[in-house]
Coordinates of C-alpha atoms and ligand atoms in Angstrom, one line a residue:
M1 CA -0.2 -0.2 0.2
K2 CA 3.1 2.7 1.5
N3 CA 4.2 1.2 -2.3
I4 CA 1.5 2.3 -4.5
F5 CA 1.5 5.7 -2.9
F6 CA 4.7 6.2 -3.5
Y7 CA 4.7 5.5 -7.3
L8 CA 1.3 7.7 -7.5
T9 CA 3.2 10.7 -5.8
F10 CA 5.6 10.0 -8.1
F11 CA 3.8 10.1 -11.2
L12 CA 1.7 13.1 -9.8
F13 CA 5.1 15.2 -9.1
C14 CA 6.2 13.7 -12.8
I15 CA 3.8 14.8 -14.7
T16 CA 3.3 18.7 -13.2
S17 CA 7.0 19.0 -13.5
C18 CA 6.8 17.2 -17.1
K19 CA 3.9 20.2 -17.1
N20 CA 5.8 23.5 -15.7
K21 CA 9.3 22.8 -17.3
P22 CA 9.8 25.6 -20.0
T23 CA 9.6 24.8 -23.3
E24 CA 12.7 25.4 -25.4
K25 CA 10.8 24.5 -28.4
V26 CA 8.5 26.4 -29.4
N27 CA 5.0 25.3 -28.3
T28 CA 2.8 25.9 -31.7
D29 CA -0.3 24.4 -30.0
S30 CA -0.9 27.2 -27.6
S31 CA -4.3 28.3 -27.7
N32 CA -2.2 32.0 -28.0
N33 CA -1.6 30.3 -31.7
K34 CA -3.7 32.0 -34.1
W35 CA -3.6 31.9 -37.9
W36 CA -3.3 35.6 -38.2
K37 CA -0.5 35.3 -35.9
E38 CA 0.8 33.0 -38.9
A39 CA -0.3 34.5 -42.0
V40 CA 1.5 36.4 -44.3
V41 CA -0.6 39.0 -45.0
Y42 CA -0.1 40.6 -49.5
Q43 CA -0.9 43.8 -50.0
I44 CA -2.6 44.6 -53.5
Y45 CA -3.6 48.3 -54.9
P46 CA -6.5 46.8 -57.2
R47 CA -6.1 50.2 -59.2
S48 CA -2.3 49.1 -59.9
F49 CA -2.5 45.4 -59.6
K50 CA -3.3 44.6 -63.3
D51 CA -5.7 45.8 -65.7
S52 CA -7.8 43.6 -68.0
D53 CA -10.2 45.3 -70.5
G54 CA -7.2 48.0 -71.3
D55 CA -8.9 50.8 -69.6
G56 CA -5.8 52.1 -67.9
V57 CA -7.0 50.7 -64.6
G58 CA -6.8 47.3 -62.7
D59 CA -9.6 45.5 -61.4
L60 CA -10.5 42.6 -60.2
K61 CA -11.6 39.7 -63.6
G62 CA -7.3 40.9 -63.4
I63 CA -6.8 40.5 -59.6
I64 CA -8.4 36.5 -61.4
S65 CA -6.6 36.3 -63.9
K66 CA -3.5 36.6 -61.6
L67 CA -4.1 34.2 -58.8
D68 CA -2.0 31.2 -59.6
Y69 CA 1.0 33.8 -60.1
I70 CA -0.2 35.1 -55.7
K71 CA -0.5 31.8 -55.0
S72 CA 2.7 30.6 -55.5
L73 CA 4.1 33.0 -53.5
G74 CA 3.5 31.5 -50.9
I75 CA 1.0 34.2 -49.0
D76 CA -1.8 33.9 -47.1
V77 CA -3.6 36.0 -47.0
V78 CA -4.8 38.6 -49.3
W79 CA -5.8 42.9 -48.4
L80 CA -7.1 44.2 -50.6
N81 CA -7.5 48.1 -51.1
P82 CA -11.3 49.5 -51.4
I83 CA -13.2 47.8 -54.5
F84 CA -16.9 49.6 -53.7
S85 CA -18.2 52.2 -55.7
S86 CA -16.2 55.5 -55.9
P87 CA -15.9 58.8 -57.0
N88 CA -11.9 58.4 -56.6
D89 CA -11.3 61.0 -55.3
D90 CA -9.3 59.2 -52.9
N91 CA -9.2 56.3 -55.3
G92 CA -11.8 54.0 -53.2
Y93 CA -11.0 55.8 -49.6
D94 CA -14.2 58.0 -50.7
I95 CA -16.8 55.5 -50.6
S96 CA -20.9 56.5 -52.1
D97 CA -21.6 52.6 -52.4
Y98 CA -20.7 50.2 -49.3
R99 CA -22.2 47.4 -51.1
G100 CA -21.2 48.1 -54.9
I101 CA -18.2 47.6 -56.6
M102 CA -16.4 50.4 -57.6
K103 CA -17.4 50.7 -62.3
E104 CA -13.6 50.0 -63.2
F105 CA -13.2 47.3 -61.6
G106 CA -15.7 45.2 -62.4
T107 CA -19.4 43.2 -60.9
M108 CA -20.4 42.0 -58.1
N109 CA -19.8 38.8 -60.2
D110 CA -16.9 39.9 -60.3
F111 CA -15.9 39.4 -56.6
D112 CA -17.4 36.6 -55.8
A113 CA -15.1 34.5 -58.6
L114 CA -12.6 36.5 -57.2
L115 CA -13.5 34.9 -53.6
K116 CA -13.8 31.8 -55.1
G117 CA -11.2 31.6 -56.8
M118 CA -9.3 32.8 -54.1
H119 CA -10.3 29.7 -51.0
E120 CA -9.8 27.1 -54.1
R121 CA -6.4 28.2 -53.4
G122 CA -6.0 28.9 -49.5
I123 CA -6.1 32.6 -50.3
K124 CA -7.8 34.4 -47.2
L125 CA -9.4 38.0 -48.3
V126 CA -9.0 40.4 -46.2
L127 CA -11.2 43.7 -47.6
D128 CA -10.7 47.6 -46.8
L129 CA -13.0 49.0 -44.0
V130 CA -13.5 53.2 -44.5
A131 CA -15.7 53.9 -42.1
N132 CA -14.8 57.3 -40.6
H133 CA -16.2 58.3 -43.4
S134 CA -18.0 58.4 -46.8
S135 CA -18.0 59.7 -50.1
S136 CA -20.0 63.3 -50.5
E137 CA -21.3 61.0 -52.7
H138 CA -23.1 58.2 -50.9
E139 CA -26.8 58.9 -50.7
W140 CA -26.3 59.6 -47.1
F141 CA -24.4 62.2 -47.1
K142 CA -26.7 64.1 -50.2
E143 CA -29.6 63.4 -47.8
S144 CA -27.6 65.1 -45.2
R145 CA -26.9 68.1 -46.8
S146 CA -30.0 68.3 -47.9
S147 CA -31.9 69.9 -44.7
R148 CA -31.5 70.4 -41.6
T149 CA -34.4 68.1 -40.7
N150 CA -33.7 65.6 -42.9
P151 CA -33.4 62.1 -41.4
Y152 CA -29.5 61.3 -42.7
R153 CA -29.2 65.5 -40.8
D154 CA -27.1 63.2 -37.9
Y155 CA -25.6 60.8 -40.1
Y156 CA -22.7 63.3 -40.9
H157 CA -21.4 65.7 -38.7
W158 CA -23.2 69.9 -39.4
W159 CA -22.3 73.0 -37.4
P160 CA -25.1 75.5 -37.8
A161 CA -22.9 78.4 -39.2
E162 CA -25.2 80.7 -37.4
K163 CA -23.0 79.7 -34.2
G164 CA -19.7 81.3 -36.7
K165 CA -17.1 79.5 -37.0
P166 CA -16.5 75.8 -34.9
A167 CA -13.2 75.5 -33.2
H168 CA -10.0 74.4 -36.0
R169 CA -9.4 71.0 -37.3
W170 CA -6.7 70.5 -39.2
S171 CA -7.5 68.0 -42.8
F172 CA -4.9 65.8 -43.9
F173 CA -5.9 66.7 -47.7
D174 CA -7.8 69.8 -47.9
V175 CA -6.4 72.2 -49.9
N176 CA -6.1 74.9 -46.9
A177 CA -5.7 72.0 -44.2
D178 CA -9.1 73.3 -42.6
A179 CA -11.3 70.2 -41.8
W180 CA -14.5 72.5 -41.8
M181 CA -16.4 73.0 -45.3
Y182 CA -19.1 75.8 -45.4
D183 CA -22.3 74.7 -47.0
S184 CA -24.6 77.1 -48.6
A185 CA -27.2 74.5 -48.6
T186 CA -28.0 74.6 -44.7
N187 CA -25.8 77.6 -44.3
A188 CA -23.9 75.0 -42.1
Y189 CA -20.2 73.5 -42.1
Y190 CA -19.5 69.5 -42.0
L191 CA -16.4 68.2 -40.9
H192 CA -13.9 66.0 -42.9
Y193 CA -10.7 65.4 -41.9
F194 CA -8.9 64.6 -45.1
S195 CA -11.2 66.0 -47.8
R196 CA -13.5 67.8 -48.5
K197 CA -15.6 64.9 -50.6
Q198 CA -15.0 62.6 -47.5
P199 CA -17.5 63.8 -45.0
D200 CA -17.0 62.3 -41.6
L201 CA -19.8 59.9 -40.4
N202 CA -21.7 61.0 -36.9
W203 CA -20.5 57.0 -34.9
E204 CA -22.3 59.2 -32.2
N205 CA -25.2 57.7 -34.1
P206 CA -26.5 54.4 -33.1
K207 CA -28.2 54.9 -36.7
V208 CA -25.0 55.2 -38.5
R209 CA -23.6 52.3 -36.1
K210 CA -26.1 49.4 -37.5
E211 CA -25.3 50.8 -40.8
I212 CA -22.2 49.9 -40.3
F213 CA -21.5 46.7 -38.3
D214 CA -25.1 45.6 -40.8
M215 CA -22.4 45.7 -43.7
M216 CA -19.5 44.6 -42.5
N217 CA -22.1 41.8 -41.3
F218 CA -22.8 41.2 -46.1
W219 CA -19.7 41.5 -46.9
F220 CA -18.6 38.5 -43.7
D221 CA -21.6 36.7 -44.9
K222 CA -20.4 36.3 -48.3
G223 CA -17.1 34.4 -47.1
V224 CA -14.4 37.3 -46.9
D225 CA -12.1 36.9 -44.5
G226 CA -11.2 39.7 -42.3
F227 CA -11.3 44.1 -43.0
R228 CA -8.4 46.8 -42.9
M229 CA -9.9 49.2 -40.7
D230 CA -8.8 52.9 -42.2
V231 CA -8.8 55.3 -39.2
I232 CA -11.1 53.1 -37.3
P233 CA -9.2 54.9 -34.4
F234 CA -10.5 58.9 -35.4
I235 CA -14.3 57.7 -35.5
S236 CA -15.5 58.6 -32.0
K237 CA -15.7 62.3 -32.0
D238 CA -16.1 65.0 -29.1
T239 CA -19.7 66.4 -30.4
T240 CA -18.9 70.1 -28.0
F241 CA -16.5 70.3 -30.8
P242 CA -14.5 72.3 -27.9
E243 CA -10.5 74.0 -29.1
L244 CA -7.8 71.5 -29.0
P245 CA -7.0 70.5 -25.1
K246 CA -4.3 71.8 -24.2
E247 CA -2.5 68.3 -23.0
Y248 CA -3.1 67.2 -26.9
N249 CA 0.6 69.3 -26.9
G250 CA -0.7 70.7 -30.6
D251 CA -0.8 66.6 -31.5
M252 CA -4.1 67.4 -34.2
V253 CA -3.9 63.6 -34.8
A254 CA -2.7 62.1 -31.7
Y255 CA -7.0 63.8 -30.6
Y256 CA -8.6 62.3 -33.5
A257 CA -7.1 58.9 -31.6
N258 CA -8.6 59.3 -28.8
G259 CA -12.4 60.0 -29.0
P260 CA -14.5 59.3 -25.7
H261 CA -16.4 56.3 -26.9
L262 CA -14.0 55.0 -28.9
H263 CA -13.7 52.0 -27.5
E264 CA -17.0 51.3 -26.8
Y265 CA -17.7 52.0 -30.3
L266 CA -15.2 49.0 -31.2
K267 CA -16.4 46.8 -28.4
E268 CA -20.2 46.9 -29.8
M269 CA -18.6 45.7 -33.6
N270 CA -16.9 42.7 -31.6
K271 CA -20.0 42.1 -29.8
E272 CA -22.3 42.4 -33.0
V273 CA -19.9 41.8 -36.3
L274 CA -16.2 40.2 -35.7
S275 CA -17.5 38.0 -33.3
K276 CA -19.6 36.1 -34.5
H277 CA -17.2 35.4 -37.5
N278 CA -13.5 33.9 -38.1
V279 CA -11.9 36.5 -40.0
M280 CA -9.0 39.1 -38.1
S281 CA -9.2 42.8 -37.7
V282 CA -6.4 45.0 -38.1
A283 CA -6.4 48.7 -37.2
E284 CA -4.7 51.2 -39.3
G285 CA -3.3 53.0 -36.1
A286 CA -2.8 56.4 -37.3
G287 CA -2.2 58.0 -33.9
V288 CA -2.3 55.0 -31.7
T289 CA 0.8 55.1 -29.0
A290 CA 2.6 52.8 -27.4
A291 CA 0.8 54.1 -24.1
T292 CA -2.4 53.0 -26.4
A293 CA -1.9 50.2 -28.4
H294 CA -2.8 47.4 -26.1
N295 CA -6.3 49.2 -25.6
F296 CA -6.4 47.7 -29.6
V297 CA -5.7 44.5 -29.3
D298 CA -6.0 42.7 -26.3
E299 CA -7.4 39.8 -26.9
D300 CA -9.8 40.3 -23.5
R301 CA -11.3 43.4 -24.4
N302 CA -13.0 42.1 -27.3
E303 CA -11.9 44.6 -29.5
L304 CA -9.7 43.4 -32.4
N305 CA -6.5 41.6 -33.2
M306 CA -4.2 44.1 -34.3
L307 CA -3.0 47.5 -35.2
Y308 CA 0.4 49.0 -37.5
H309 CA 1.8 52.0 -35.8
F310 CA 2.9 54.9 -36.7
E311 CA 6.2 55.4 -35.7
G312 CA 8.5 53.3 -38.1
V313 CA 7.3 55.1 -41.2
S314 CA 7.0 58.2 -40.0
Y315 CA 11.0 57.9 -38.8
G316 CA 13.5 59.9 -40.3
Y317 CA 11.6 62.6 -41.8
V318 CA 12.3 66.4 -40.4
D319 CA 10.2 67.6 -37.2
G320 CA 7.4 69.9 -38.8
K321 CA 8.6 69.8 -42.8
F322 CA 5.6 68.1 -44.5
K323 CA 6.9 64.0 -45.0
T324 CA 10.7 65.6 -45.2
P325 CA 13.6 63.2 -45.5
D326 CA 16.6 63.5 -43.0
P327 CA 19.2 65.1 -45.8
N328 CA 21.5 63.2 -43.9
G329 CA 19.1 59.5 -43.6
Y330 CA 18.0 57.7 -40.8
K331 CA 19.8 56.5 -38.1
L332 CA 19.9 53.0 -38.0
V333 CA 20.3 52.7 -34.3
G334 CA 16.3 54.8 -34.8
F335 CA 14.7 52.3 -36.5
K336 CA 16.2 49.7 -34.8
E337 CA 14.9 50.6 -31.1
I338 CA 11.3 51.5 -33.0
Y339 CA 11.5 47.9 -33.4
S340 CA 12.2 46.7 -30.3
K341 CA 9.9 48.6 -29.0
W342 CA 7.2 46.9 -31.0
D343 CA 8.2 43.7 -30.3
S344 CA 8.8 44.7 -26.0
I345 CA 4.8 45.9 -26.7
F346 CA 3.7 43.2 -27.6
S347 CA 5.9 40.3 -26.1
N348 CA 3.3 39.4 -22.9
K349 CA -0.3 40.7 -24.4
G350 CA -1.8 41.9 -28.0
W351 CA 0.3 40.9 -31.2
G352 CA 2.1 43.0 -33.3
T353 CA 2.9 43.6 -37.7
I354 CA 5.3 45.4 -39.1
Y355 CA 5.5 46.5 -42.4
L356 CA 7.8 49.7 -44.4
G357 CA 5.4 49.7 -47.4
N358 CA 2.0 50.0 -48.6
H359 CA -0.7 52.3 -51.0
D360 CA 0.1 55.1 -48.5
Q361 CA 4.4 54.4 -49.0
P362 CA 6.8 55.5 -50.7
R363 CA 8.6 52.1 -52.2
M364 CA 10.6 50.8 -48.8
V365 CA 14.0 49.3 -51.4
T366 CA 14.0 53.6 -52.0
R367 CA 13.1 54.4 -48.5
W368 CA 15.4 52.7 -46.1
G369 CA 17.6 50.4 -48.5
N370 CA 19.0 51.6 -51.2
D371 CA 18.0 52.1 -55.1
A372 CA 21.4 52.3 -56.8
P373 CA 21.5 50.4 -59.9
E374 CA 23.8 48.1 -57.8
F375 CA 22.4 48.1 -54.5
R376 CA 18.7 48.0 -55.2
E377 CA 18.6 44.2 -55.3
P378 CA 20.3 43.4 -52.1
S379 CA 19.2 45.5 -50.3
S380 CA 15.1 44.9 -51.1
K381 CA 16.0 41.5 -50.3
M382 CA 17.4 42.7 -47.0
L383 CA 14.6 44.6 -45.9
T384 CA 12.8 41.8 -47.0
T385 CA 14.3 39.8 -44.9
F386 CA 13.4 41.6 -41.9
L387 CA 9.6 41.9 -42.7
L388 CA 10.2 37.9 -43.0
T389 CA 12.1 37.3 -39.5
M390 CA 10.5 39.5 -36.8
R391 CA 7.4 38.7 -34.4
A392 CA 4.7 40.1 -35.5
T393 CA 2.7 39.7 -38.8
P394 CA 4.3 40.9 -41.9
Y395 CA 2.2 42.9 -44.6
Y396 CA 4.1 42.9 -47.4
Y397 CA 2.7 44.8 -50.4
F398 CA 2.9 44.4 -53.8
G399 CA 5.6 44.7 -56.8
D400 CA 8.1 44.8 -52.9
E401 CA 8.9 41.2 -54.1
L402 CA 10.7 42.0 -56.9
G403 CA 12.5 44.3 -55.9
M404 CA 10.3 47.6 -57.5
S405 CA 11.9 51.1 -56.5
N406 CA 9.9 55.2 -56.3
I407 CA 9.7 56.3 -60.1
K408 CA 10.2 59.7 -58.7
F409 CA 8.5 62.4 -61.0
D410 CA 10.0 66.0 -61.5
K411 CA 6.9 67.6 -62.0
I412 CA 3.5 68.5 -60.1
E413 CA 1.4 67.0 -63.5
D414 CA 2.8 63.5 -62.8
Y415 CA 1.0 62.9 -59.6
N416 CA -2.4 61.4 -59.2
D417 CA -2.4 61.5 -55.7
I418 CA -4.9 64.1 -53.7
E419 CA -2.3 64.9 -50.5
T420 CA 0.6 65.8 -52.6
K421 CA -1.4 67.8 -55.2
N422 CA -3.7 69.6 -52.2
H423 CA -0.5 70.2 -50.5
Y424 CA 0.9 71.8 -53.3
I425 CA -1.1 74.1 -54.3
L426 CA -1.8 75.1 -49.7
L427 CA 2.1 75.7 -50.2
Q428 CA 1.8 77.9 -53.3
T429 CA -1.2 79.4 -50.8
Q430 CA 1.4 80.1 -48.3
K431 CA 3.9 80.9 -50.2
G432 CA 6.2 78.2 -49.3
D433 CA 8.8 76.5 -51.2
I434 CA 7.5 74.1 -53.6
K435 CA 10.9 73.2 -55.3
Q436 CA 12.3 71.4 -51.2
F437 CA 8.8 70.3 -51.5
L438 CA 9.1 68.4 -55.2
E439 CA 12.3 66.7 -54.0
A440 CA 10.7 65.3 -50.8
A441 CA 8.1 63.9 -52.6
K442 CA 10.6 62.3 -54.9
I443 CA 11.3 60.2 -51.9
S444 CA 7.9 59.8 -49.6
A445 CA 5.0 61.0 -51.8
R446 CA 2.3 58.0 -52.0
D447 CA 2.2 57.6 -55.9
N448 CA 6.3 56.3 -55.5
G449 CA 4.3 53.3 -54.2
R450 CA 1.5 53.0 -56.6
T451 CA 3.0 52.7 -60.2
P452 CA 1.4 49.7 -62.0
F453 CA 2.5 46.4 -61.0
Q454 CA 5.5 45.4 -63.1
W455 CA 5.0 42.3 -65.4
D456 CA 6.9 41.9 -68.4
A457 CA 9.1 43.7 -70.7
T458 CA 6.7 44.5 -73.3
A459 CA 5.0 48.0 -73.4
N460 CA 3.1 49.4 -69.6
A461 CA 4.9 46.9 -68.5
G462 CA 2.2 43.7 -69.0
F463 CA -0.8 45.8 -66.4
T464 CA -3.2 47.6 -69.7
T465 CA -3.0 47.9 -73.4
G466 CA -4.1 50.9 -73.0
T467 CA -2.6 54.3 -71.2
P468 CA -2.2 53.3 -67.2
W469 CA -3.9 55.7 -64.7
L470 CA -0.3 56.3 -63.2
K471 CA 2.8 56.1 -65.1
V472 CA 4.5 53.1 -65.2
N473 CA 8.1 53.0 -64.0
P474 CA 10.6 53.0 -66.8
N475 CA 12.8 50.5 -64.6
Y476 CA 10.1 47.5 -65.8
K477 CA 12.4 46.8 -68.5
N478 CA 14.3 44.2 -65.8
V479 CA 12.3 44.2 -62.9
N480 CA 9.7 42.1 -63.3
V481 CA 7.9 39.2 -63.0
A482 CA 8.5 37.6 -66.9
A483 CA 12.4 38.1 -66.1
E484 CA 12.7 37.2 -62.3
V485 CA 10.3 34.0 -62.1
G486 CA 13.2 31.6 -63.4
N487 CA 15.4 33.5 -61.8
V488 CA 16.9 31.9 -58.7
N489 CA 18.4 34.9 -57.6
S490 CA 15.8 37.0 -57.7
C491 CA 13.9 39.8 -55.5
L492 CA 10.9 37.0 -56.4
S493 CA 12.8 33.7 -55.6
Y494 CA 14.1 35.0 -52.9
F495 CA 10.7 36.8 -52.1
K496 CA 9.1 33.2 -51.9
K497 CA 12.4 31.9 -49.8
A498 CA 11.5 34.0 -47.2
V499 CA 8.2 33.4 -46.7
Q500 CA 8.7 29.3 -46.4
L501 CA 11.8 29.9 -44.5
R502 CA 8.8 31.6 -41.9
K503 CA 5.8 28.9 -42.7
N504 CA 8.4 26.4 -41.6
N505 CA 9.8 28.0 -38.8
K506 CA 7.3 28.6 -35.9
V507 CA 10.2 30.1 -33.6
L508 CA 10.3 32.3 -36.7
V509 CA 6.3 33.7 -35.6
Y510 CA 6.1 32.9 -32.2
G511 CA 9.9 32.9 -30.9
K512 CA 11.3 35.3 -28.7
Y513 CA 13.3 38.9 -30.0
E514 CA 16.0 39.8 -28.4
L515 CA 18.2 42.6 -30.6
L516 CA 21.6 42.2 -30.3
D517 CA 24.7 45.0 -30.8
K518 CA 21.9 47.2 -30.3
E519 CA 23.8 50.2 -30.8
N520 CA 25.9 49.6 -34.4
P521 CA 24.6 51.9 -36.2
K522 CA 25.3 49.5 -40.1
V523 CA 24.2 46.9 -39.3
Y524 CA 20.4 44.9 -37.6
A525 CA 20.5 41.7 -35.3
Y526 CA 18.7 40.2 -33.6
T527 CA 17.5 36.3 -32.2
R528 CA 15.0 34.5 -33.0
G529 CA 13.4 32.1 -30.1
E530 CA 15.8 30.2 -26.7
G531 CA 17.6 27.8 -26.3
A532 CA 17.8 24.9 -28.7
D533 CA 15.2 26.2 -31.1
K534 CA 17.1 29.8 -31.5
I535 CA 17.8 32.0 -34.8
L536 CA 20.4 34.2 -35.8
V537 CA 19.2 37.2 -38.1
V538 CA 22.1 40.0 -39.2
L539 CA 21.2 42.7 -41.4
N540 CA 24.4 44.6 -43.1
F541 CA 22.1 48.2 -43.4
T542 CA 24.9 50.0 -45.0
K543 CA 26.7 49.6 -49.1
E544 CA 30.1 49.0 -47.0
K545 CA 31.9 45.9 -46.2
I546 CA 32.1 44.4 -42.8
D547 CA 32.9 42.3 -40.6
W548 CA 30.4 41.7 -37.9
A549 CA 32.5 40.5 -34.6
L550 CA 29.6 37.0 -33.4
P551 CA 28.9 37.7 -29.4
V552 CA 30.4 35.6 -27.2
G553 CA 28.7 32.5 -26.7
L554 CA 26.9 32.0 -29.6
A555 CA 28.0 29.5 -32.3
I556 CA 26.3 29.2 -35.4
D557 CA 25.6 26.2 -38.4
K558 CA 27.8 27.5 -41.0
T559 CA 25.2 26.8 -43.4
P560 CA 22.5 29.6 -43.4
L561 CA 19.2 28.8 -43.6
L562 CA 18.2 32.5 -45.9
N563 CA 21.3 34.4 -47.2
N564 CA 20.8 36.9 -49.8
Y565 CA 24.7 36.9 -51.3
Q566 CA 25.9 33.1 -53.1
T567 CA 28.4 33.4 -50.8
F568 CA 29.5 33.4 -46.8
S569 CA 32.5 33.4 -44.8
A570 CA 32.4 33.4 -40.6
S571 CA 35.3 32.2 -38.2
D572 CA 34.8 34.7 -34.6
A573 CA 32.9 37.3 -37.3
I574 CA 31.1 37.2 -40.3
E575 CA 32.4 38.9 -43.3
L576 CA 28.7 40.7 -44.5
Q577 CA 28.6 41.9 -47.5
P578 CA 26.6 45.0 -48.7
Y579 CA 23.4 44.7 -47.6
Q580 CA 24.2 41.2 -47.1
A581 CA 20.7 39.9 -45.3
L582 CA 21.7 36.2 -43.3
V583 CA 19.8 33.9 -40.8
L584 CA 21.4 31.3 -39.1
K585 CA 21.2 28.5 -37.2
V586 CA 22.4 28.4 -34.3
K587 CA 23.9 25.7 -32.6
Ligands
ISL601 O1 -0.4 59.1 -46.5 C1 -1.0 59.8 -45.3 C2 0.6 59.9 -45.6 O2 1.6 60.5 -46.2 C3 -1.7 59.6 -43.8 O3 -1.3 61.0 -43.3 C4 -2.8 59.2 -44.3 O4 -3.2 59.7 -44.7 C5 -3.3 58.3 -43.0 O5 -2.9 57.2 -42.5 C6 -4.8 57.6 -43.7 O6 -5.0 57.2 -44.2 C7 -5.6 55.9 -44.6 O7 -6.5 56.9 -44.6 C8 -7.2 58.1 -46.0 C9 -6.3 57.6 -46.8 O8 -6.4 57.8 -48.1 C10 -5.1 56.3 -47.4 O9 -4.7 56.1 -48.8 C11 -5.5 55.5 -45.7 O10 -4.9 54.5 -45.8 C12 -8.3 58.5 -45.8 O11 -9.2 57.4 -46.5

């Protein structure tokens, strides 16, 4: 009997101690693991992907014709920029019918075929929810502006002019940077944080929230797998419209992102919509800081899954000057600090995202790498390595897999983007430095990331048989899918390898991130994982050759898991070629 008791105790002891023992391997079965954490998201700007009918504008049929290409990348999720009916004041970010498809992009049948084609290939589809504002051509706004007593009046924010001019609100795209627009029809001002044709919806009105939630359910019922949520932190407003409170120190965007009922509305959205479907949600985190990030994404808050912050992409611009890159370039130490900080924010709770390019950003290789002919490829691959080896869901922008770079327009007439064009007008009014602005725009303007996708070396890069809505980058003759697909050393092949590496090594998804050699101004090095399951990533962010000393006690396997050069040489130090990227197994 005593013996039995002894063995039983011993047995129970073994079970509990095994359970509590820290696992060295990454636990891929943890309940915290989610498909959207393990996914690689590929963003497509539909206007510029592939035109099927020769009108110069990309469309849904165009995307359908390229589904096998998308599948070949190995990515899991496609995020499509807005495809809904729109007069295109801001390329689809001004929606006139949330349940209709933009004429230039096709029909609902095309959409259904696209979704089906994606699902058949195991790819999930995430749409863009633009619900802070609608188009001024939306029926709701047409009604709203028609009279002060119209049932839709409270769908938007109006300020009766007899009360005088409301307190200043800053607008991103207005030619006067003024977010209040006077409308003579009812002698009142309406609010528009973005362009005059993008009036802000009044989320304080429960009817508006219901309209939006019903619309989201409509798309989820069709089988859509998630939403990226455009400036979602801006939805709630103090409708007394006071002067900017002092605690914001003049930071209007931070104020916009902290509306009084924001989190109530997100919780309501979660309850009414998101919780009912197996979908992912990601907030465009404009104005979100380290201090507020958890409020959006912690699981116990029941709001959203992820957000993307702006600290990284805003780094390296001159303070107070509109998107003007520092002439001395950016400092790698500061860059590392930002991404390490955002890793640590979510190291225990919540989950991060990582991106270097999107439709609001210039091409990543121009901004963060080096687009000179000899360095474009290696630096582009190096940045791809960074994106696919960090602890966060990567959002990878279409065309970056080819190493596409900024087009760098010389004159304002070449631009299409309302942000660039209206800022130009604002500067003219203010007698600002136009020349400096146009120089800065070559690096930072959004159209650099919106030029048509480069399929092959034929006319217009095979994007369209018509006249493209935005000029094609002349480097398409060399930088294109056809040229890269069969080349094992191309950017495209490298991207596919990097995606597979992440898929095959869950430690690159969930493993602990540790920054090494923090003060090194040229090399970004870090490890992922712990104990026996640990990977070292070494990235040379310069055009110089560098000997990077291996940290004491860190032994590496001499066959790299990923290398953007064919050469690799290491003893006590690793010899790094310009922009070399290495992913190595730690022994
Ligand atoms: O693009 C920007 C900087 O160049 C941002 O300021 C951007 O306007 C902001 O992040 C909001 O972006 C989102 O909403 C806009 C739309 O133009 C952007 O394309 C979209 O991503 C208005 O809907």
